[in-house]
PDB file of C-alpha atoms in Angstrom:
ATOM      1  CA  MET A   1      -0.028   0.115  -0.041  1.00 78.00           C
ATOM      2  CA  SER A   2       1.416   3.172  -0.886  1.00 90.00           C
ATOM      3  CA  THR A   3       2.270   6.243   2.018  1.00 94.00           C
ATOM      4  CA  VAL A   4      -0.452   9.104   1.883  1.00 96.00           C
ATOM      5  CA  ARG A   5       1.269  12.193   3.746  1.00 96.00           C
ATOM      6  CA  LYS A   6      -0.970  15.031   4.053  1.00 96.00           C
ATOM      7  CA  TYR A   7       0.074  18.494   4.834  1.00 97.00           C
ATOM      8  CA  SER A   8      -1.369  22.369   5.429  1.00 97.00           C
ATOM      9  CA  CYS A   9      -0.315  25.815   5.781  1.00 97.00           C
ATOM     10  CA  MET A  10       0.376  27.626   9.107  1.00 97.00           C
ATOM     11  CA  CYS A  11      -2.783  28.939   9.333  1.00 98.00           C
ATOM     12  CA  GLY A  12      -4.745  25.367   8.087  1.00 97.00           C
ATOM     13  CA  ALA A  13      -6.677  27.096   5.328  1.00 98.00           C
ATOM     14  CA  PHE A  14      -4.878  24.748   2.903  1.00 98.00           C
ATOM     15  CA  GLU A  15      -4.393  21.150   3.201  1.00 98.00           C
ATOM     16  CA  ALA A  16      -2.994  18.340   0.211  1.00 98.00           C
ATOM     17  CA  GLN A  17      -1.901  15.027   0.381  1.00 97.00           C
ATOM     18  CA  VAL A  18       0.603  13.311  -1.782  1.00 97.00           C
ATOM     19  CA  THR A  19       0.882   9.251  -2.313  1.00 97.00           C
ATOM     20  CA  GLY A  20       3.209   7.263  -2.884  1.00 95.00           C
ATOM     21  CA  GLU A  21       6.991   8.367  -3.446  1.00 94.00           C
ATOM     22  CA  PRO A  22       8.180  11.419  -5.639  1.00 95.00           C
ATOM     23  CA  ALA A  23       9.484  10.901  -8.872  1.00 94.00           C
ATOM     24  CA  LEU A  24      12.555  13.763  -7.389  1.00 92.00           C
ATOM     25  CA  ALA A  25      13.483  14.693  -4.407  1.00 94.00           C
ATOM     26  CA  CYS A  26      15.627  17.373  -4.105  1.00 92.00           C
ATOM     27  CA  TRP A  27      17.282  20.702  -2.631  1.00 84.00           C
ATOM     28  CA  CYS A  28      16.602  23.256  -5.062  1.00 88.00           C
ATOM     29  CA  HIS A  29      18.734  26.204  -5.725  1.00 88.00           C
ATOM     30  CA  CYS A  30      17.473  28.128  -8.081  1.00 84.00           C
ATOM     31  CA  GLY A  31      17.529  31.782  -7.517  1.00 82.00           C
ATOM     32  CA  MET A  32      13.303  31.775  -7.495  1.00 84.00           C
ATOM     33  CA  CYS A  33      13.221  29.237  -4.144  1.00 83.00           C
ATOM     34  CA  ARG A  34      16.162  31.024  -2.575  1.00 87.00           C
ATOM     35  CA  LYS A  35      14.183  34.743  -2.806  1.00 84.00           C
ATOM     36  CA  GLN A  36      11.422  32.732  -1.454  1.00 84.00           C
ATOM     37  CA  THR A  37      12.610  31.080   1.545  1.00 83.00           C
ATOM     38  CA  GLY A  38      15.768  32.459   2.215  1.00 81.00           C
ATOM     39  CA  ALA A  39      17.686  29.489   1.447  1.00 82.00           C
ATOM     40  CA  ALA A  40      17.939  26.219  -0.704  1.00 80.00           C
ATOM     41  CA  MET A  41      14.133  24.229  -0.476  1.00 83.00           C
ATOM     42  CA  GLN A  42      13.440  20.765  -0.088  1.00 91.00           C
ATOM     43  CA  LEU A  43      11.156  20.242  -2.864  1.00 90.00           C
ATOM     44  CA  GLY A  44       9.301  16.486  -3.823  1.00 93.00           C
ATOM     45  CA  VAL A  45       7.996  16.314  -7.250  1.00 94.00           C
ATOM     46  CA  PHE A  46       4.936  14.178  -6.821  1.00 95.00           C
ATOM     47  CA  PRO A  47       2.664  12.016  -9.634  1.00 94.00           C
ATOM     48  CA  ASN A  48      -0.168  11.578  -6.963  1.00 96.00           C
ATOM     49  CA  PHE A  49      -0.906  15.374  -5.724  1.00 97.00           C
ATOM     50  CA  GLU A  50      -4.130  16.181  -4.425  1.00 97.00           C
ATOM     51  CA  VAL A  51      -5.557  19.410  -3.309  1.00 98.00           C
ATOM     52  CA  LEU A  52      -7.898  18.364   0.032  1.00 98.00           C
ATOM     53  CA  LYS A  53      -9.023  22.152   0.800  1.00 98.00           C
ATOM     54  CA  GLY A  54      -7.859  25.703   0.379  1.00 98.00           C
ATOM     55  CA  ASP A  55      -6.899  26.169  -3.249  1.00 97.00           C
ATOM     56  CA  ASP A  56      -9.021  29.143  -3.623  1.00 97.00           C
ATOM     57  CA  GLU A  57      -7.047  30.723  -0.739  1.00 96.00           C
ATOM     58  CA  LEU A  58      -3.915  30.786  -2.053  1.00 98.00           C
ATOM     59  CA  ILE A  59      -2.047  33.666  -4.073  1.00 96.00           C
ATOM     60  CA  LYS A  60      -0.951  32.125  -7.531  1.00 94.00           C
ATOM     61  CA  TYR A  61       2.444  33.930  -8.662  1.00 93.00           C
ATOM     62  CA  ALA A  62       3.325  33.081 -12.337  1.00 90.00           C
ATOM     63  CA  SER A  63       7.046  32.952 -11.913  1.00 78.00           C
ATOM     64  CA  THR A  64      10.529  31.947 -13.999  1.00 68.00           C
ATOM     65  CA  SER A  65       8.807  33.923 -16.939  1.00 70.00           C
ATOM     66  CA  GLY A  66       5.236  32.623 -16.381  1.00 68.00           C
ATOM     67  CA  SER A  67       5.933  28.746 -16.832  1.00 83.00           C
ATOM     68  CA  VAL A  68       6.083  27.773 -13.002  1.00 87.00           C
ATOM     69  CA  TYR A  69       3.394  28.602 -10.744  1.00 92.00           C
ATOM     70  CA  ARG A  70       3.911  29.124  -7.058  1.00 92.00           C
ATOM     71  CA  ASN A  71       1.125  28.854  -4.737  1.00 95.00           C
ATOM     72  CA  SER A  72       1.239  30.349  -1.040  1.00 96.00           C
ATOM     73  CA  CYS A  73      -1.665  30.900   1.429  1.00 97.00           C
ATOM     74  CA  LYS A  74      -2.667  34.461   1.176  1.00 97.00           C
ATOM     75  CA  THR A  75      -3.487  34.527   4.721  1.00 97.00           C
ATOM     76  CA  CYS A  76      -0.120  33.428   6.572  1.00 97.00           C
ATOM     77  CA  GLY A  77       2.167  33.171   3.715  1.00 95.00           C
ATOM     78  CA  SER A  78       3.402  29.523   3.584  1.00 95.00           C
ATOM     79  CA  PHE A  79       4.520  28.111   0.239  1.00 94.00           C
ATOM     80  CA  CYS A  80       2.184  25.224  -0.123  1.00 96.00           C
ATOM     81  CA  TYR A  81       2.502  24.161  -4.033  1.00 96.00           C
ATOM     82  CA  LYS A  82       4.275  24.621  -7.356  1.00 93.00           C
ATOM     83  CA  VAL A  83       3.297  23.731 -10.798  1.00 94.00           C
ATOM     84  CA  LEU A  84       5.953  23.163 -13.461  1.00 91.00           C
ATOM     85  CA  PRO A  85       5.832  23.667 -16.803  1.00 90.00           C
ATOM     86  CA  ASP A  86       4.745  20.312 -17.681  1.00 90.00           C
ATOM     87  CA  GLY A  87       1.461  20.049 -14.996  1.00 92.00           C
ATOM     88  CA  ALA A  88       3.871  18.090 -12.757  1.00 93.00           C
ATOM     89  CA  LYS A  89       3.289  19.488  -8.684  1.00 95.00           C
ATOM     90  CA  VAL A  90       5.664  20.028  -6.444  1.00 94.00           C
ATOM     91  CA  ALA A  91       5.148  19.976  -2.819  1.00 96.00           C
ATOM     92  CA  PRO A  92       7.202  21.390   0.288  1.00 94.00           C
ATOM     93  CA  LEU A  93       8.855  18.200   1.632  1.00 93.00           C
ATOM     94  CA  GLY A  94       9.742  19.865   4.729  1.00 91.00           C
ATOM     95  CA  ALA A  95       5.919  19.907   5.468  1.00 93.00           C
ATOM     96  CA  LEU A  96       5.302  16.030   4.776  1.00 94.00           C
ATOM     97  CA  GLU A  97       5.068  13.300   7.504  1.00 89.00           C
ATOM     98  CA  PRO A  98       6.564  10.409   7.529  1.00 90.00           C
ATOM     99  CA  VAL A  99       9.819  12.484   6.211  1.00 88.00           C
ATOM    100  CA  VAL A 100      10.965  12.394   2.564  1.00 93.00           C
ATOM    101  CA  LYS A 101      14.702  13.257   2.545  1.00 91.00           C
ATOM    102  CA  PRO A 102      16.369  14.789  -0.900  1.00 92.00           C
ATOM    103  CA  SER A 103      18.338  12.689  -2.877  1.00 92.00           C
ATOM    104  CA  CYS A 104      19.829  15.714  -5.051  1.00 91.00           C
ATOM    105  CA  HIS A 105      20.440  18.930  -5.505  1.00 89.00           C
ATOM    106  CA  ILE A 106      19.699  20.769  -8.410  1.00 86.00           C
ATOM    107  CA  PHE A 107      20.131  24.518  -9.677  1.00 87.00           C
ATOM    108  CA  VAL A 108      23.488  24.331  -8.075  1.00 90.00           C
ATOM    109  CA  LYS A 109      25.093  26.754 -10.815  1.00 90.00           C
ATOM    110  CA  ASP A 110      22.602  29.131  -9.170  1.00 87.00           C
ATOM    111  CA  LYS A 111      23.456  28.809  -5.632  1.00 84.00           C
ATOM    112  CA  GLY A 112      26.051  31.735  -5.716  1.00 81.00           C
ATOM    113  CA  GLU A 113      28.566  31.589  -2.613  1.00 81.00           C
ATOM    114  CA  GLN A 114      25.762  29.709  -0.263  1.00 79.00           C
ATOM    115  CA  ASP A 115      27.397  26.409   1.265  1.00 79.00           C
ATOM    116  CA  ILE A 116      25.800  23.210   0.179  1.00 83.00           C
ATOM    117  CA  MET A 117      24.486  20.846   2.914  1.00 83.00           C
ATOM    118  CA  PHE A 118      24.931  17.513   2.142  1.00 87.00           C
ATOM    119  CA  PRO A 119      27.578  17.805  -0.642  1.00 85.00           C
ATOM    120  CA  GLU A 120      27.889  14.110  -1.037  1.00 89.00           C
ATOM    121  CA  LEU A 121      24.566  13.920  -2.984  1.00 87.00           C
ATOM    122  CA  PRO A 122      24.671  14.159  -6.623  1.00 84.00           C
ATOM    123  CA  GLN A 123      24.760  17.769  -7.451  1.00 91.00           C
ATOM    124  CA  HIS A 124      22.840  18.839 -11.008  1.00 89.00           C
ATOM    125  CA  ASP A 125      22.881  22.351 -12.965  1.00 91.00           C
ATOM    126  CA  ALA A 126      18.952  21.780 -14.192  1.00 86.00           C
ATOM    127  CA  PHE A 127      16.338  19.133 -13.842  1.00 81.00           C
ATOM    128  CA  PRO A 128      18.577  15.783 -13.751  1.00 83.00           C
TER     129      PRO A 128
END
């Protein structure tokens, strides 16, 4: 049976769940993720992603020239999920229980002078 992981924003207005394992679990070092969080962001691309409530409570920001949509709660500001150009949904790994650990780093060329936590993981300059 596949693992179901639920998560919410800080105020509870938004809830979602992911089922199964991610197609990709990574630390993202792109400029937009760093601007959103102040650091590299732990992300998981999940084929089985479902919004349970509150999608209408989100600010939907078209970043990266309109090809990536970042969705954050308009009440508490929590990052809730993003949508990639191919329609894939990306969840914040740090909000999921049980834990999903990143297996690589992406967009390392964009990290600037920041150090990398877990440097033993594979490092990529784009999506692998």
